[in-house]
Amino acid sequence: MAGDDCVRKRQSGSTATSKTPENEETQRRPESERSFQNSSNGWVDVDHVITRKMQLIAEAEQLKPAFMKEVDSHFTEFVNSLVAKSALLDSSSPASLFPASCAEKELHKAKNSRAPPEHGKIFTARRSLLDELFEVSHIRTIYHMFIALLIVFILSTLLVDFIDEGRLVLGFDLLVFVFGKFPVVFCAWLCMFSATVVIPYNLFVWWAQGYSSSSHRAIHSFFYGMLFTLFQIAGLGFGPTYVAVAYALPPASRFIVILEQVRLVMKAHSFIRENVPRVLSSVKDKSGTVHIPRISQYLYFLFAPTLIYRDNYPRNPTIRWGYVATKFAQVLGSLFYAYYIFVRLCIPQFRNSSQETFNLRGLVLCIFNSILPGVLILFLVFFAFLHCWLNAFAEMLRFADRMFYKDWWNSTSYANYYRTWNVVVHDWLYYYAYRDFLWFFGKKFRAAAMLSVFTVSAAVHEYVLSICFGFFYPVLFCLFTCFGVVFNFTLNDRRKGPFWNVIMWTSLFLGQGVIICLYSQEWYARQYCPTENVSACLFPWDNQLWAWLACFAVQEEWKLNGTDHSGSVLHPFLRMD
């Protein structure tokens, strides 16, 4: 009996011990959670489930911005540290043999001196930003909206032509005109490309092979340097420009020739600039061999979508031909998009504006009416060239570094916008113009270096437009050197927040409106008013204001003589009534 009583006491004690925590936990739980436990009994508090789910979603939404910001901050620090360490490892002898303080000094020294090739741009395998964003359904919807807008433009053009002509007009006179004389364009490109393959490479090989054994190295280098400069100025500089002007190529054909001219000049300079220091270093170190790149490496660089030469680039294992076809199809679609923008938004607006008397109100309305086509053209140039065209060639060449641009649309300063809009050109200007300028003149002249880069960029842009349009009208040059410089120093990287992004977009919209308005007015003024009616001595630039005044004077003369010469100097595509 005593044993039985002891067993019963132990059992009751263990039962109390095992039940007490559960009972206490149950007591501590809210009534709503205890009611949810009754789901096993056949019913569930649905209201409680929905409320609890909404609470969890709200908490997650509150935590998400802070979490993403924290992840982005740590990831950026990690990548920057990794890049800095990799640059240090590439630029030094075995780092493990030196203490950490020496490594830090070497890194600081590398940052403060002229960068040889291995200290320059680091190429890594990465996708283009839009390719990643288009995987998000929300961003892909914006792309679909632009396609829908193209369909609206097409329907509008077809319906208006059907109402005016009584039939569907499917001609593309504008595209046929602007891309005319294509055989001349192809021959000019082939000559430019062949010369760039043969002459710079052979000049470098002959200089490198004879430099170490030459007794007059300065004269030897000066001779080959002058030959290369002569080729850059006369061969690639004057030749394509003469072809574009002498053969009276239409605007788009001129754009192809002149842009290829600029690209090949920059490529040839990069090849020489990256390889000459390596030869000088090998001769200084008295090494037995002089590194000379293979012709295949140079040829790959001429086709690769980068302006910075390297012997080797990160490569993808395969070529996605479906991706290539899609990108070229998108380029073709962008061309037709631009065609319908000009046909529906530009030509009707500017066709008769040059026949009107100049007034400030008309100019202001013209600028604001040109903002929409200007912004659309800006988006098309970015998407068609910087994304589709460069990605298509990168895919065919298995070129893995696809960072041709960054998130320029998020810029809160023009300094950041200039760095992220066109990374390919920015890298060339940064390493070969800005950094070399600082190396020659010292770090005290950072502002002068920046101004020189702006001037060079503005001059090249204005040169391209002047040759392609057939007249010198420095609107873009003034916007670059005046407003661009001012905005670069005032809207700098210290400006943060959505307000400054709105300011950046507003000024960008206005700038596009000014460019489209003034260049279109000048183009049509020249078509309507022959320049021989204006004295070249009085008006050397023959710009828009003088063209408007001359046009008005000529029209008054026609009215007095009772004659009508309207449209006598127009190309057929300008009379699309």
XYZ file of C-alpha atoms in Angstrom:
577
model
C 0.000 0.000 0.000
C 2.770 2.345 0.853
C 4.432 1.496 -2.462
C 1.183 2.099 -4.310
C 0.734 5.439 -2.596
C 4.289 6.433 -3.542
C 3.727 5.449 -7.160
C 0.460 7.402 -7.267
C 2.190 10.442 -5.748
C 4.997 10.229 -8.300
C 2.525 9.899 -11.161
C 0.442 12.790 -9.925
C 3.605 14.847 -9.404
C 4.943 14.096 -12.870
C 1.531 14.798 -14.379
C 1.344 18.108 -12.612
C 4.867 18.918 -13.673
C 4.185 18.044 -17.322
C 0.891 19.885 -17.470
C 1.829 22.995 -15.582
C 4.034 24.599 -18.306
C 1.464 23.877 -20.982
C -1.312 25.280 -18.854
C 0.741 28.336 -18.042
C 1.589 28.843 -21.737
C -2.066 28.461 -22.572
C -2.986 30.936 -19.904
C -0.458 33.426 -21.244
C -1.722 33.201 -24.831
C -4.318 35.706 -25.981
C -7.879 34.591 -26.340
C -7.684 34.993 -30.135
C -4.751 32.565 -30.399
C -6.506 30.014 -28.171
C -9.555 30.206 -30.371
C -7.324 29.532 -33.395
C -6.105 26.328 -31.713
C -9.591 24.942 -32.018
C -9.002 24.373 -35.747
C -8.396 20.743 -34.925
C -11.890 20.617 -33.490
C -13.388 21.483 -36.869
C -13.612 25.294 -37.014
C -11.260 28.236 -37.609
C -11.547 31.896 -36.690
C -11.298 33.271 -40.258
C -11.388 36.904 -39.186
C -8.471 36.326 -36.896
C -6.451 34.606 -39.657
C -7.058 37.479 -42.083
C -6.249 40.112 -39.463
C -3.086 38.324 -38.432
C -2.009 37.962 -42.062
C -2.553 41.658 -42.714
C -0.525 42.506 -39.622
C 2.369 40.343 -40.820
C 2.251 41.928 -44.293
C 2.252 45.417 -42.793
C 5.210 44.556 -40.576
C 7.091 43.098 -43.543
C 6.437 46.225 -45.625
C 7.755 48.389 -42.818
C 10.901 46.314 -42.483
C 11.560 45.940 -46.221
C 12.949 49.455 -47.000
C 15.334 49.387 -44.075
C 16.386 45.831 -44.889
C 16.995 46.601 -48.583
C 18.885 49.779 -47.726
C 21.078 47.875 -45.286
C 21.737 45.082 -47.788
C 22.561 47.575 -50.537
C 24.949 49.479 -48.271
C 26.822 46.359 -47.157
C 26.887 44.938 -50.673
C 28.307 48.191 -52.107
C 31.003 48.286 -49.438
C 31.846 44.653 -50.110
C 32.140 45.132 -53.883
C 34.236 48.293 -53.534
C 36.550 46.567 -51.113
C 36.815 43.550 -53.401
C 37.635 45.700 -56.445
C 40.243 47.674 -54.511
C 41.900 44.505 -53.247
C 41.893 42.886 -56.684
C 43.452 46.017 -58.211
C 46.133 45.930 -55.520
C 46.870 42.259 -56.154
C 47.107 42.815 -59.903
C 49.378 45.824 -59.573
C 51.920 44.477 -57.110
C 54.297 41.607 -56.715
C 53.365 38.938 -54.181
C 51.371 40.881 -51.648
C 51.684 38.193 -49.041
C 55.383 39.011 -48.670
C 54.638 42.540 -47.440
C 52.914 43.705 -44.264
C 49.438 45.165 -44.342
C 50.720 48.720 -43.912
C 52.854 48.381 -47.041
C 49.888 47.059 -48.962
C 47.813 50.063 -47.911
C 50.613 52.411 -48.977
C 50.844 50.707 -52.352
C 47.083 51.032 -52.815
C 47.207 54.716 -51.889
C 50.128 55.233 -54.261
C 48.280 53.500 -57.087
C 45.294 55.743 -56.610
C 47.409 58.903 -56.711
C 49.540 58.130 -59.770
C 48.942 57.703 -63.451
C 47.229 54.404 -64.057
C 48.913 51.918 -66.358
C 46.566 49.468 -68.142
C 46.210 47.072 -65.235
C 45.104 49.932 -62.956
C 42.377 51.137 -65.280
C 38.914 49.835 -65.898
C 38.276 46.366 -64.513
C 36.058 44.234 -66.742
C 33.810 41.709 -65.030
C 30.996 39.497 -66.275
C 27.692 41.299 -65.630
C 24.370 41.782 -67.365
C 22.865 45.003 -68.647
C 20.602 46.714 -66.192
C 17.529 46.695 -68.424
C 17.852 42.953 -68.989
C 17.592 42.495 -65.247
C 14.786 45.013 -64.830
C 12.699 43.501 -67.628
C 12.452 40.331 -65.575
C 10.221 42.319 -63.204
C 6.668 42.370 -64.499
C 6.086 45.966 -63.365
C 9.034 47.270 -65.414
C 8.123 45.072 -68.364
C 4.695 46.720 -68.386
C 6.349 50.110 -69.054
C 8.046 48.540 -72.079
C 4.656 47.270 -73.231
C 3.238 50.780 -72.857
C 5.845 52.130 -75.280
C 4.917 49.397 -77.765
C 1.285 50.379 -77.393
C 2.230 54.004 -78.095
C 3.985 52.885 -81.288
C 0.822 51.071 -82.360
C -1.149 54.264 -81.742
C 1.288 56.238 -83.922
C 0.959 53.675 -86.708
C -2.848 53.684 -86.553
C -2.924 57.478 -86.491
C -0.706 57.733 -89.568
C -2.635 55.105 -91.500
C -6.020 56.637 -90.691
C -4.952 60.182 -91.561
C -3.412 59.029 -94.848
C -6.526 57.021 -95.667
C -8.776 60.029 -94.998
C -6.548 62.401 -97.011
C -5.672 60.086 -99.905
C -8.615 57.709 -99.918
C -6.235 54.755 -99.676
C -3.606 53.308 -97.355
C -0.206 54.903 -97.899
C 2.486 52.461 -96.814
C 5.488 54.325 -98.198
C 8.446 55.246 -96.027
C 9.845 58.158 -98.017
C 11.571 59.668 -94.987
C 13.496 56.487 -94.124
C 14.431 55.925 -97.768
C 15.778 59.475 -97.990
C 17.767 59.667 -94.732
C 19.454 56.272 -95.336
C 20.155 56.948 -99.007
C 23.402 56.253 -100.877
C 24.113 53.235 -98.706
C 26.754 51.744 -101.111
C 28.861 54.869 -100.617
C 28.445 54.516 -96.841
C 29.552 50.877 -96.925
C 32.625 51.631 -99.043
C 33.607 54.503 -96.764
C 33.233 52.303 -93.674
C 35.225 49.472 -95.253
C 38.099 51.824 -96.107
C 38.065 53.344 -92.607
C 37.996 49.979 -90.877
C 40.689 48.413 -93.068
C 42.998 51.375 -92.530
C 42.419 51.224 -88.760
C 43.247 47.510 -88.726
C 46.462 47.830 -90.741
C 48.080 51.193 -89.981
C 47.939 51.665 -86.155
C 48.799 48.039 -85.466
C 51.799 47.947 -87.818
C 53.052 51.336 -86.632
C 52.999 50.065 -83.071
C 54.730 46.777 -83.972
C 57.515 48.553 -85.898
C 58.005 51.060 -83.079
C 58.038 48.376 -80.354
C 60.459 46.118 -82.213
C 62.950 48.907 -82.875
C 62.627 50.863 -79.655
C 64.847 48.706 -77.417
C 67.701 48.538 -79.928
C 67.470 52.167 -81.065
C 70.267 54.508 -80.046
C 67.977 57.541 -80.445
C 64.815 56.422 -78.737
C 63.307 59.872 -78.474
C 63.665 60.499 -82.218
C 62.448 56.971 -82.926
C 59.320 57.486 -80.798
C 58.708 60.986 -82.173
C 58.823 59.715 -85.757
C 56.276 56.941 -85.224
C 54.167 59.166 -83.014
C 53.929 61.751 -85.780
C 52.973 59.049 -88.297
C 50.202 57.853 -86.006
C 48.978 61.417 -85.390
C 49.007 62.077 -89.133
C 46.895 58.983 -89.681
C 44.432 60.040 -86.973
C 44.056 63.573 -88.395
C 44.321 63.042 -92.131
C 43.300 59.414 -92.600
C 40.501 59.008 -90.077
C 39.863 62.717 -89.555
C 39.695 64.295 -92.983
C 38.846 61.300 -95.200
C 35.391 60.325 -93.888
C 34.371 63.973 -93.528
C 35.294 64.624 -97.160
C 33.252 61.611 -98.290
C 30.193 62.718 -96.292
C 30.305 66.260 -97.704
C 31.545 65.622 -101.245
C 29.018 62.868 -101.959
C 26.198 64.871 -100.301
C 25.162 61.968 -98.117
C 21.729 62.298 -96.450
C 21.597 62.844 -92.659
C 21.363 59.258 -91.338
C 24.040 58.042 -93.748
C 26.290 60.844 -92.578
C 25.626 59.846 -88.983
C 26.830 56.307 -89.730
C 30.053 57.499 -91.368
C 30.895 60.197 -88.813
C 30.063 58.117 -85.736
C 32.186 55.263 -87.070
C 34.947 57.768 -87.708
C 34.835 58.961 -84.082
C 34.626 55.396 -82.767
C 37.666 54.203 -84.720
C 39.707 57.257 -83.703
C 38.961 56.507 -80.047
C 39.697 52.789 -80.500
C 43.053 53.420 -82.168
C 44.055 55.877 -79.440
C 43.127 53.380 -76.727
C 45.171 50.620 -78.350
C 48.293 52.790 -78.520
C 47.735 54.346 -75.106
C 47.379 50.982 -73.360
C 50.288 49.175 -75.050
C 53.017 51.834 -75.229
C 53.486 51.981 -71.408
C 53.927 48.216 -71.310
C 56.728 48.371 -73.892
C 58.412 51.224 -72.032
C 58.169 49.290 -68.775
C 59.636 46.113 -70.276
C 62.584 48.041 -71.766
C 63.154 49.863 -68.477
C 63.165 46.547 -66.590
C 65.531 45.116 -69.251
C 63.320 42.114 -69.810
C 64.200 39.953 -72.771
C 60.798 40.014 -74.445
C 58.613 42.909 -75.539
C 54.908 42.241 -75.262
C 53.119 42.810 -78.590
C 49.403 41.955 -78.825
C 48.306 39.545 -81.511
C 46.423 40.918 -84.495
C 43.461 38.754 -83.503
C 43.279 40.503 -80.122
C 43.338 43.915 -81.797
C 40.700 42.844 -84.320
C 38.438 41.566 -81.545
C 38.821 44.895 -79.756
C 37.745 46.834 -82.863
C 34.429 44.958 -82.885
C 33.960 44.703 -79.101
C 31.458 47.122 -77.495
C 34.086 48.955 -75.454
C 36.576 51.762 -76.051
C 39.140 50.498 -73.497
C 41.695 48.041 -74.905
C 42.589 44.833 -73.096
C 44.342 41.737 -74.390
C 41.530 39.613 -72.976
C 38.017 40.267 -71.778
C 35.628 38.126 -69.730
C 33.749 35.882 -72.150
C 30.484 33.978 -72.008
C 30.580 30.257 -72.858
C 27.849 30.311 -75.545
C 26.050 32.632 -77.966
C 22.287 33.032 -77.622
C 21.279 33.654 -81.231
C 17.662 34.164 -80.232
C 18.789 37.009 -77.963
C 20.802 38.520 -80.845
C 17.814 38.367 -83.193
C 15.587 39.971 -80.570
C 17.980 42.878 -80.050
C 18.352 43.575 -83.773
C 14.569 43.393 -84.142
C 14.236 45.951 -81.351
C 16.741 48.233 -83.144
C 14.658 47.981 -86.325
C 11.490 48.664 -84.351
C 13.135 51.733 -82.786
C 13.929 53.085 -86.263
C 10.282 52.815 -87.282
C 9.314 54.329 -83.926
C 11.516 57.357 -84.673
C 10.030 57.564 -88.169
C 6.481 57.829 -86.839
C 7.560 60.365 -84.200
C 8.931 62.638 -86.920
C 5.949 62.074 -89.198
C 3.275 62.683 -86.549
C 4.935 65.096 -84.114
C 7.747 66.968 -85.883
C 7.053 67.436 -89.598
C 3.500 68.830 -89.189
C 4.759 71.288 -86.583
C 7.868 72.573 -88.367
C 6.815 72.278 -92.006
C 5.310 75.748 -92.177
C 6.846 77.385 -89.122
C 9.810 78.750 -91.074
C 7.414 80.731 -93.272
C 6.029 82.558 -90.262
C 7.376 85.807 -88.858
C 9.718 85.321 -85.929
C 8.244 86.142 -82.520
C 9.054 85.156 -78.958
C 5.666 83.553 -78.307
C 6.036 81.250 -81.272
C 9.534 80.245 -80.162
C 8.382 79.419 -76.615
C 5.430 77.372 -77.884
C 7.710 75.588 -80.324
C 10.124 74.620 -77.534
C 7.398 73.225 -75.281
C 5.700 71.419 -78.169
C 9.049 69.810 -78.992
C 9.562 68.334 -75.521
C 7.478 65.198 -76.163
C 9.199 64.184 -79.435
C 12.564 65.185 -77.963
C 12.156 62.966 -74.908
C 10.895 60.057 -77.000
C 13.902 60.386 -79.317
C 16.174 60.452 -76.247
C 14.644 57.222 -74.946
C 14.886 55.600 -78.387
C 18.557 56.516 -78.819
C 19.325 55.099 -75.393
C 17.324 51.906 -75.882
C 18.250 51.217 -79.511
C 21.967 51.945 -79.320
C 23.201 51.708 -75.735
C 21.060 48.683 -74.905
C 20.024 46.736 -78.005
C 22.856 47.419 -80.467
C 25.719 47.028 -77.995
C 24.165 43.969 -76.360
C 23.658 42.315 -79.749
C 27.347 42.684 -80.652
C 28.398 41.727 -77.138
C 26.371 38.522 -77.415
C 27.810 37.642 -80.825
C 31.344 38.209 -79.494
C 30.539 36.505 -76.161
C 31.616 39.747 -74.477
C 30.511 39.295 -70.868
C 30.765 42.811 -69.407
C 27.452 44.407 -70.412
C 27.578 47.507 -68.213
C 27.149 49.978 -71.081
C 25.078 52.291 -68.892
C 23.896 52.570 -65.307
C 20.694 53.761 -63.674
C 20.977 57.299 -65.091
C 17.211 57.787 -64.666
C 17.688 57.790 -60.875
C 20.304 60.561 -60.985
C 19.821 63.461 -58.611
C 22.738 65.416 -60.101
C 24.118 66.069 -63.543
C 27.522 64.884 -62.369
C 26.040 61.437 -61.790
C 23.989 61.636 -65.005
C 27.105 62.237 -67.109
C 28.799 59.232 -65.487
C 25.899 56.821 -65.927
C 24.220 57.789 -69.226
C 26.918 56.364 -71.523
C 29.477 54.386 -69.551
C 31.352 53.322 -72.707
C 32.268 56.883 -73.726
C 32.592 58.078 -70.124
C 35.275 55.467 -69.405
C 37.316 56.644 -72.404
C 37.025 60.310 -71.400
C 37.830 59.526 -67.779
C 40.926 57.403 -68.356
C 42.401 59.078 -71.444
C 41.311 62.708 -71.074
C 40.632 63.477 -67.404
C 43.242 61.278 -65.687
C 45.955 61.915 -68.266
C 45.331 65.644 -67.930
C 45.836 65.380 -64.163
C 48.994 63.335 -64.673
C 50.508 65.954 -66.962
C 49.473 69.092 -65.042
C 48.979 67.879 -61.486
C 46.031 67.315 -59.203
C 45.606 71.005 -58.463
C 43.934 71.419 -61.848
C 40.927 69.157 -61.339
C 38.503 71.912 -62.368
C 40.546 72.627 -65.485
C 40.633 68.917 -66.297
C 36.867 68.692 -65.952
C 36.343 71.772 -68.119
C 38.659 70.368 -70.777
C 36.698 67.122 -70.850
C 33.436 69.059 -71.210
C 34.922 71.142 -74.017
C 36.216 68.127 -75.916
C 32.906 66.287 -75.541
C 30.894 69.350 -76.602
C 33.145 69.985 -79.602
C 32.869 66.375 -80.808
C 29.071 66.369 -80.399
C 28.771 69.648 -82.301
C 31.136 68.390 -84.999
C 28.982 65.317 -85.531
C 25.763 67.349 -85.773
C 27.335 69.989 -88.032
C 28.572 67.461 -90.549
C 25.403 65.369 -90.440
C 22.970 68.291 -90.797
C 25.163 70.238 -93.202
C 25.309 73.486 -91.192
C 27.070 74.882 -88.153
C 24.543 75.886 -85.523
C 26.170 75.534 -82.080
C 23.077 74.949 -79.958
C 24.321 71.693 -78.474
C 27.798 73.142 -77.927
C 26.357 76.062 -75.958
C 24.122 73.758 -73.915
C 27.119 71.551 -73.123
C 29.676 74.242 -72.291
C 27.314 76.693 -70.573
C 24.384 74.953 -68.903
C 26.123 71.579 -68.710
C 29.110 72.976 -66.831
C 26.932 75.085 -64.528
C 24.646 72.158 -63.712
C 27.630 69.868 -63.183
C 29.025 72.143 -60.464
C 25.701 73.197 -58.913
C 23.713 69.963 -59.239
C 26.589 67.864 -57.918
C 26.725 64.615 -55.975
C 25.839 66.341 -52.720
C 22.302 66.821 -54.016
C 20.212 63.890 -52.841
C 16.540 63.105 -52.662
C 13.563 62.918 -55.033
C 13.351 66.701 -55.419
C 16.689 66.855 -57.216
C 15.731 63.964 -59.450
C 12.659 65.971 -60.485
C 14.872 69.015 -61.166
C 17.204 66.882 -63.280
C 14.340 65.462 -65.352
C 12.716 68.882 -65.793
C 15.917 70.450 -67.105
C 16.536 67.402 -69.301
C 13.048 67.734 -70.819
C 13.550 71.428 -71.505
C 16.950 70.788 -73.054
C 15.535 68.173 -75.415
C 12.780 70.596 -76.414
C 15.314 73.326 -77.193
C 17.474 70.977 -79.281
C 14.614 69.551 -81.346
C 12.974 72.955 -81.833
C 16.019 74.985 -82.874
C 17.676 72.376 -85.087
C 14.371 71.571 -86.821
C 13.628 75.266 -87.377
C 17.098 75.748 -88.843
C 16.722 72.726 -91.110
C 13.387 73.854 -92.514
C 14.486 77.484 -92.809
C 17.323 76.356 -95.032
C 15.010 74.210 -97.116
C 12.480 76.988 -97.666
C 14.939 79.875 -98.053
C 17.926 79.380 -100.389
C 21.095 80.578 -98.728
C 22.207 82.429 -101.839
C 19.622 85.116 -100.990
C 21.589 86.032 -97.867
C 24.960 87.763 -97.900
C 27.612 85.399 -96.567
C 29.684 88.391 -95.522
C 26.991 89.837 -93.314
C 25.831 86.529 -91.858
C 28.784 84.119 -91.677
C 26.964 81.546 -89.533
C 23.722 81.879 -91.489
C 21.846 80.657 -88.450
C 18.173 80.465 -87.670
C 17.486 84.127 -86.886
C 19.111 85.281 -90.112
C 17.426 82.485 -92.017
C 14.023 83.569 -90.673
C 14.694 87.213 -91.581
C 15.929 86.246 -95.034
C 12.951 83.939 -95.535
C 10.575 86.755 -94.614
C 12.339 89.154 -96.983
C 12.313 86.662 -99.845
C 8.614 85.933 -99.341
C 7.819 89.654 -99.426
C 9.793 89.923 -102.650
C 7.841 87.034 -104.144
C 4.560 88.642 -103.145
C 5.567 91.958 -104.728
C 6.553 90.185 -107.954
C 3.340 88.183 -107.978
C 5.149 84.830 -108.017
C 4.880 81.774 -105.816
C 8.038 79.764 -105.237
C 6.897 77.945 -102.138
C 8.272 74.446 -102.043
C 10.640 74.992 -104.984
C 13.696 73.934 -102.981
C 12.069 71.231 -100.896
C 12.885 67.575 -101.016
C 9.726 65.524 -101.683
C 9.582 64.122 -98.136
C 9.218 67.665 -96.764
C 5.966 68.162 -98.656
C 4.038 65.372 -96.945
C 0.649 67.165 -97.067
